[in-house]
Amino acid sequence: MVLLNAKALNHQSLNQEIKSVSHDVELTNVLGQRFIAAGLSDKTIDIHGTPGNALAAYLNGATINVYGNAQDAVGDTMNSGQINVFGNIGDAPGYAMRGGRIYVKGNAGYRAGIHMKAYKEHLPVMIIGGKAGSFLGEYQAGGIIIVLGLTDDDKDIVANFPCTGMHGGRMFLRSTCDGIHFPHQVTARIADDETMETVRPYIEEFCGIFGYDAKEVLDTDFTVITPDSKNPYKQMYVAN
């Protein structure tokens, strides 16, 4: 693995350095550089510090590990690959992602998973280990969003207006969601064992990466949210 010190590099120089080497890369002293690993189709990138906006945008197969927090628009329109964030994440992670996985140990800001969509054989998956801000899954059209709520505070697992305009995909919240308001165009119910089996491998992988006990995490109620079959948004955003 090639070690690169990002302290004196702007985002353009840093990305040129990453693309110029044929080996995996470890970045130190990252502080706000944008577009790191954008469009990358190979390599593993280990990042120490706080990457700036649009980390791994258009990612196309690489693996990104962030040993800290990440800012907004992580994984914007990513196609494939995996992003593991060992801290918190900003607003709009996974914007329009159509494949790959984003795993976040901590909390997420507003509009996580906005416009997420499945594409051919690709199934995007986002797991938020902590809690999510408002407008989670806004206009979600495909893929899977999972929020585990593994924090000690007494806040709801998701803030205001989850699933606004949702017209595809599924959302799993590790909670009975008592008192959480969902829009009328979705259906929220406690997930049965058969439904949970479809997401068990992702949750087990997440727990393995971040050091949680998967059995303990899974041994509680999850609420699954899906679009209603008469969802008025579907005809606006999904081609027949």
Tab-separated table of C-alpha atoms in Angstrom:
chain	number	residue	atom	x	y	z
A	1	MET	CA	0.000	0.000	0.000
A	2	VAL	CA	1.356	3.422	-1.029
A	3	LEU	CA	1.363	6.081	1.695
A	4	LEU	CA	0.398	9.620	0.638
A	5	ASN	CA	0.439	12.658	2.916
A	6	ALA	CA	-2.441	14.892	1.832
A	7	LYS	CA	-1.553	17.834	4.074
A	8	ALA	CA	-0.084	20.073	1.382
A	9	LEU	CA	-2.219	18.832	-1.531
A	10	ASN	CA	-5.368	20.427	-2.926
A	11	HIS	CA	-8.110	18.151	-4.204
A	12	GLN	CA	-6.865	18.147	-7.803
A	13	SER	CA	-3.292	17.273	-6.908
A	14	LEU	CA	-4.400	14.623	-4.435
A	15	ASN	CA	-6.645	12.883	-6.942
A	16	GLN	CA	-3.912	12.952	-9.574
A	17	GLU	CA	-1.565	11.261	-7.114
A	18	ILE	CA	-4.137	8.567	-6.333
A	19	LYS	CA	-4.740	7.800	-9.995
A	20	SER	CA	-1.033	7.784	-10.855
A	21	VAL	CA	-0.179	4.770	-8.664
A	22	SER	CA	-1.101	1.198	-9.434
A	23	HIS	CA	-1.262	0.023	-5.818
A	24	ASP	CA	-3.698	0.506	-2.961
A	25	VAL	CA	-3.331	3.869	-1.216
A	26	GLU	CA	-3.294	5.051	2.389
A	27	LEU	CA	-3.981	8.762	2.811
A	28	THR	CA	-2.967	10.701	5.932
A	29	ASN	CA	-3.778	14.262	7.041
A	30	VAL	CA	-6.849	14.511	4.830
A	31	LEU	CA	-8.756	17.709	5.595
A	32	GLY	CA	-11.639	18.685	3.355
A	33	GLN	CA	-10.268	17.704	-0.060
A	34	ARG	CA	-13.235	17.049	-2.356
A	35	PHE	CA	-13.929	14.333	-4.919
A	36	ILE	CA	-11.438	11.843	-3.469
A	37	ALA	CA	-11.540	8.597	-5.476
A	38	ALA	CA	-14.242	9.915	-7.799
A	39	GLY	CA	-14.969	7.358	-10.515
A	40	LEU	CA	-12.354	4.930	-9.210
A	41	SER	CA	-12.810	1.380	-10.468
A	42	ASP	CA	-10.015	-0.416	-8.639
A	43	LYS	CA	-7.789	-0.018	-5.561
A	44	THR	CA	-8.519	0.166	-1.865
A	45	ILE	CA	-8.183	3.665	-0.396
A	46	ASP	CA	-7.713	4.061	3.367
A	47	ILE	CA	-8.371	7.626	4.503
A	48	HIS	CA	-7.238	9.096	7.833
A	49	GLY	CA	-8.844	12.451	8.470
A	50	THR	CA	-11.982	14.112	7.113
A	51	PRO	CA	-12.554	13.978	3.346
A	52	GLY	CA	-14.551	16.790	1.756
A	53	ASN	CA	-17.749	16.716	-0.261
A	54	ALA	CA	-18.479	14.141	-2.957
A	55	LEU	CA	-16.110	11.487	-1.655
A	56	ALA	CA	-16.164	8.529	-4.066
A	57	ALA	CA	-18.704	10.112	-6.383
A	58	TYR	CA	-19.389	7.834	-9.367
A	59	LEU	CA	-17.435	5.064	-7.630
A	60	ASN	CA	-17.129	2.112	-9.964
A	61	GLY	CA	-15.763	-0.790	-7.936
A	62	ALA	CA	-13.136	0.488	-5.502
A	63	THR	CA	-13.230	0.110	-1.712
A	64	ILE	CA	-12.964	3.231	0.442
A	65	ASN	CA	-12.344	3.130	4.212
A	66	VAL	CA	-12.664	6.403	6.125
A	67	TYR	CA	-11.178	6.327	9.636
A	68	GLY	CA	-12.994	9.431	10.777
A	69	ASN	CA	-15.981	11.493	9.670
A	70	ALA	CA	-17.019	12.312	6.108
A	71	GLN	CA	-18.751	15.390	4.741
A	72	ASP	CA	-21.684	15.729	2.312
A	73	ALA	CA	-22.641	13.757	-0.810
A	74	VAL	CA	-20.558	10.649	-0.120
A	75	GLY	CA	-21.049	8.094	-2.893
A	76	ASP	CA	-22.967	10.495	-5.133
A	77	THR	CA	-24.260	8.462	-8.119
A	78	MET	CA	-21.951	5.538	-7.335
A	79	ASN	CA	-22.268	2.442	-9.515
A	80	SER	CA	-20.462	-0.238	-7.500
A	81	GLY	CA	-17.839	-0.727	-4.818
A	82	GLN	CA	-17.970	-0.128	-1.078
A	83	ILE	CA	-17.532	2.838	1.257
A	84	ASN	CA	-17.003	2.207	4.987
A	85	VAL	CA	-17.094	5.278	7.242
A	86	PHE	CA	-15.929	4.701	10.818
A	87	GLY	CA	-17.404	7.987	12.050
A	88	ASN	CA	-20.381	10.172	11.136
A	89	ILE	CA	-21.452	11.292	7.693
A	90	GLY	CA	-22.911	14.555	6.355
A	91	ASP	CA	-25.959	15.352	4.243
A	92	ALA	CA	-27.160	13.547	1.106
A	93	PRO	CA	-24.938	10.443	1.230
A	94	GLY	CA	-25.753	8.017	-1.544
A	95	TYR	CA	-27.465	10.653	-3.681
A	96	ALA	CA	-28.847	8.770	-6.721
A	97	MET	CA	-26.601	5.775	-6.002
A	98	ARG	CA	-27.483	2.829	-8.221
A	99	GLY	CA	-25.163	0.137	-6.926
A	100	GLY	CA	-22.582	-0.692	-4.280
A	101	ARG	CA	-22.691	-0.310	-0.508
A	102	ILE	CA	-22.260	2.568	1.925
A	103	TYR	CA	-21.770	1.536	5.554
A	104	VAL	CA	-21.618	4.266	8.227
A	105	LYS	CA	-20.814	3.432	11.839
A	106	GLY	CA	-22.190	6.714	13.213
A	107	ASN	CA	-24.993	9.107	12.336
A	108	ALA	CA	-26.082	10.553	8.984
A	109	GLY	CA	-27.294	14.047	8.175
A	110	TYR	CA	-30.271	15.093	6.068
A	111	ARG	CA	-31.503	13.391	2.910
A	112	ALA	CA	-29.523	10.163	3.166
A	113	GLY	CA	-30.359	7.935	0.212
A	114	ILE	CA	-32.184	10.638	-1.728
A	115	HIS	CA	-33.096	9.371	-5.222
A	116	MET	CA	-31.443	5.993	-4.541
A	117	LYS	CA	-32.323	3.581	-7.336
A	118	ALA	CA	-31.584	0.022	-8.408
A	119	TYR	CA	-30.015	-0.361	-11.848
A	120	LYS	CA	-30.224	-3.640	-13.795
A	121	GLU	CA	-28.455	-6.262	-11.650
A	122	HIS	CA	-27.124	-3.653	-9.211
A	123	LEU	CA	-28.746	-3.256	-5.798
A	124	PRO	CA	-27.518	-0.294	-3.744
A	125	VAL	CA	-27.415	-0.771	0.027
A	126	MET	CA	-26.857	1.876	2.681
A	127	ILE	CA	-26.558	1.050	6.387
A	128	ILE	CA	-26.445	3.812	8.981
A	129	GLY	CA	-25.293	2.470	12.333
A	130	GLY	CA	-26.478	5.466	14.347
A	131	LYS	CA	-29.469	7.649	13.535
A	132	ALA	CA	-30.566	9.587	10.464
A	133	GLY	CA	-31.610	13.179	9.907
A	134	SER	CA	-34.719	14.482	8.193
A	135	PHE	CA	-35.892	13.412	4.727
A	136	LEU	CA	-34.307	9.963	4.912
A	137	GLY	CA	-34.951	8.110	1.654
A	138	GLU	CA	-36.524	11.115	-0.066
A	139	TYR	CA	-37.774	10.022	-3.516
A	140	GLN	CA	-36.207	6.596	-3.003
A	141	ALA	CA	-36.802	4.553	-6.157
A	142	GLY	CA	-34.903	1.344	-5.381
A	143	GLY	CA	-32.309	-0.328	-3.212
A	144	ILE	CA	-32.209	-0.828	0.553
A	145	ILE	CA	-31.702	1.676	3.377
A	146	ILE	CA	-31.128	0.297	6.879
A	147	VAL	CA	-30.832	2.386	10.059
A	148	LEU	CA	-29.747	0.579	13.223
A	149	GLY	CA	-29.948	3.282	15.894
A	150	LEU	CA	-26.867	2.076	17.773
A	151	THR	CA	-26.466	5.227	19.843
A	152	ASP	CA	-27.085	6.022	23.510
A	153	ASP	CA	-29.198	9.155	23.067
A	154	ASP	CA	-32.992	9.186	23.325
A	155	LYS	CA	-33.692	10.714	19.922
A	156	ASP	CA	-35.921	8.932	17.411
A	157	ILE	CA	-34.067	6.668	15.004
A	158	VAL	CA	-34.977	9.053	12.179
A	159	ALA	CA	-35.894	12.753	12.264
A	160	ASN	CA	-38.687	14.457	10.333
A	161	PHE	CA	-40.262	13.558	6.994
A	162	PRO	CA	-38.787	10.094	6.265
A	163	CYS	CA	-39.756	8.456	2.955
A	164	THR	CA	-41.127	11.655	1.398
A	165	GLY	CA	-41.937	10.813	-2.224
A	166	MET	CA	-40.678	7.225	-1.839
A	167	HIS	CA	-41.753	5.176	-4.856
A	168	GLY	CA	-39.456	2.134	-4.837
A	169	GLY	CA	-37.022	0.119	-2.764
A	170	ARG	CA	-37.250	-0.734	0.941
A	171	MET	CA	-36.239	0.885	4.208
A	172	PHE	CA	-35.535	-0.984	7.451
A	173	LEU	CA	-35.485	0.862	10.775
A	174	ARG	CA	-34.359	-1.001	13.916
A	175	SER	CA	-37.289	0.273	15.943
A	176	THR	CA	-41.027	-0.161	16.340
A	177	CYS	CA	-41.189	3.473	15.156
A	178	ASP	CA	-43.881	4.427	17.663
A	179	GLY	CA	-44.663	8.095	17.206
A	180	ILE	CA	-42.804	8.447	13.887
A	181	HIS	CA	-44.978	9.874	11.123
A	182	PHE	CA	-44.681	8.358	7.657
A	183	PRO	CA	-46.363	9.809	4.546
A	184	HIS	CA	-49.576	8.257	3.304
A	185	GLN	CA	-48.002	6.794	0.156
A	186	VAL	CA	-45.928	4.216	2.060
A	187	THR	CA	-46.699	1.190	4.208
A	188	ALA	CA	-44.835	0.634	7.499
A	189	ARG	CA	-45.012	-2.683	9.348
A	190	ILE	CA	-42.927	-4.863	11.649
A	191	ALA	CA	-40.663	-7.022	9.471
A	192	ASP	CA	-41.282	-10.760	9.742
A	193	ASP	CA	-38.502	-13.363	9.840
A	194	GLU	CA	-38.681	-14.057	6.115
A	195	THR	CA	-38.330	-10.361	5.279
A	196	MET	CA	-35.405	-9.965	7.665
A	197	GLU	CA	-33.545	-12.826	5.999
A	198	THR	CA	-33.206	-10.689	2.871
A	199	VAL	CA	-31.129	-8.093	4.737
A	200	ARG	CA	-29.393	-10.304	7.300
A	201	PRO	CA	-26.196	-10.730	5.187
A	202	TYR	CA	-25.748	-6.960	4.886
A	203	ILE	CA	-26.263	-6.372	8.606
A	204	GLU	CA	-23.868	-9.211	9.470
A	205	GLU	CA	-21.239	-7.740	7.137
A	206	PHE	CA	-21.721	-4.297	8.695
A	207	CYS	CA	-21.319	-5.719	12.211
A	208	GLY	CA	-18.177	-7.588	11.184
A	209	ILE	CA	-16.581	-4.401	9.848
A	210	PHE	CA	-17.423	-2.200	12.827
A	211	GLY	CA	-17.172	-4.714	15.658
A	212	TYR	CA	-20.799	-5.213	16.669
A	213	ASP	CA	-22.478	-8.444	17.742
A	214	ALA	CA	-24.731	-9.264	14.786
A	215	LYS	CA	-26.967	-11.567	16.803
A	216	GLU	CA	-27.594	-8.845	19.361
A	217	VAL	CA	-28.265	-6.240	16.673
A	218	LEU	CA	-30.729	-8.499	14.857
A	219	ASP	CA	-32.495	-9.684	18.007
A	220	THR	CA	-35.046	-6.860	18.102
A	221	ASP	CA	-37.945	-5.505	16.065
A	222	PHE	CA	-37.318	-3.836	12.708
A	223	THR	CA	-39.901	-1.739	10.883
A	224	VAL	CA	-39.888	-2.201	7.106
A	225	ILE	CA	-41.241	0.599	4.938
A	226	THR	CA	-42.286	0.055	1.329
A	227	PRO	CA	-44.193	2.189	-1.184
A	228	ASP	CA	-47.928	1.659	-1.345
A	229	SER	CA	-49.050	-0.033	-4.553
A	230	LYS	CA	-51.173	3.034	-5.358
A	231	ASN	CA	-48.242	5.388	-4.783
A	232	PRO	CA	-48.926	8.510	-6.909
A	233	TYR	CA	-45.200	9.276	-7.247
A	234	LYS	CA	-44.438	6.061	-9.143
A	235	GLN	CA	-46.075	7.222	-12.357
A	236	MET	CA	-44.054	10.450	-12.180
A	237	TYR	CA	-40.613	8.908	-11.743
A	238	VAL	CA	-40.699	5.328	-13.037
A	239	ALA	CA	-40.972	4.483	-16.725
A	240	ASN	CA	-43.641	1.928	-17.604
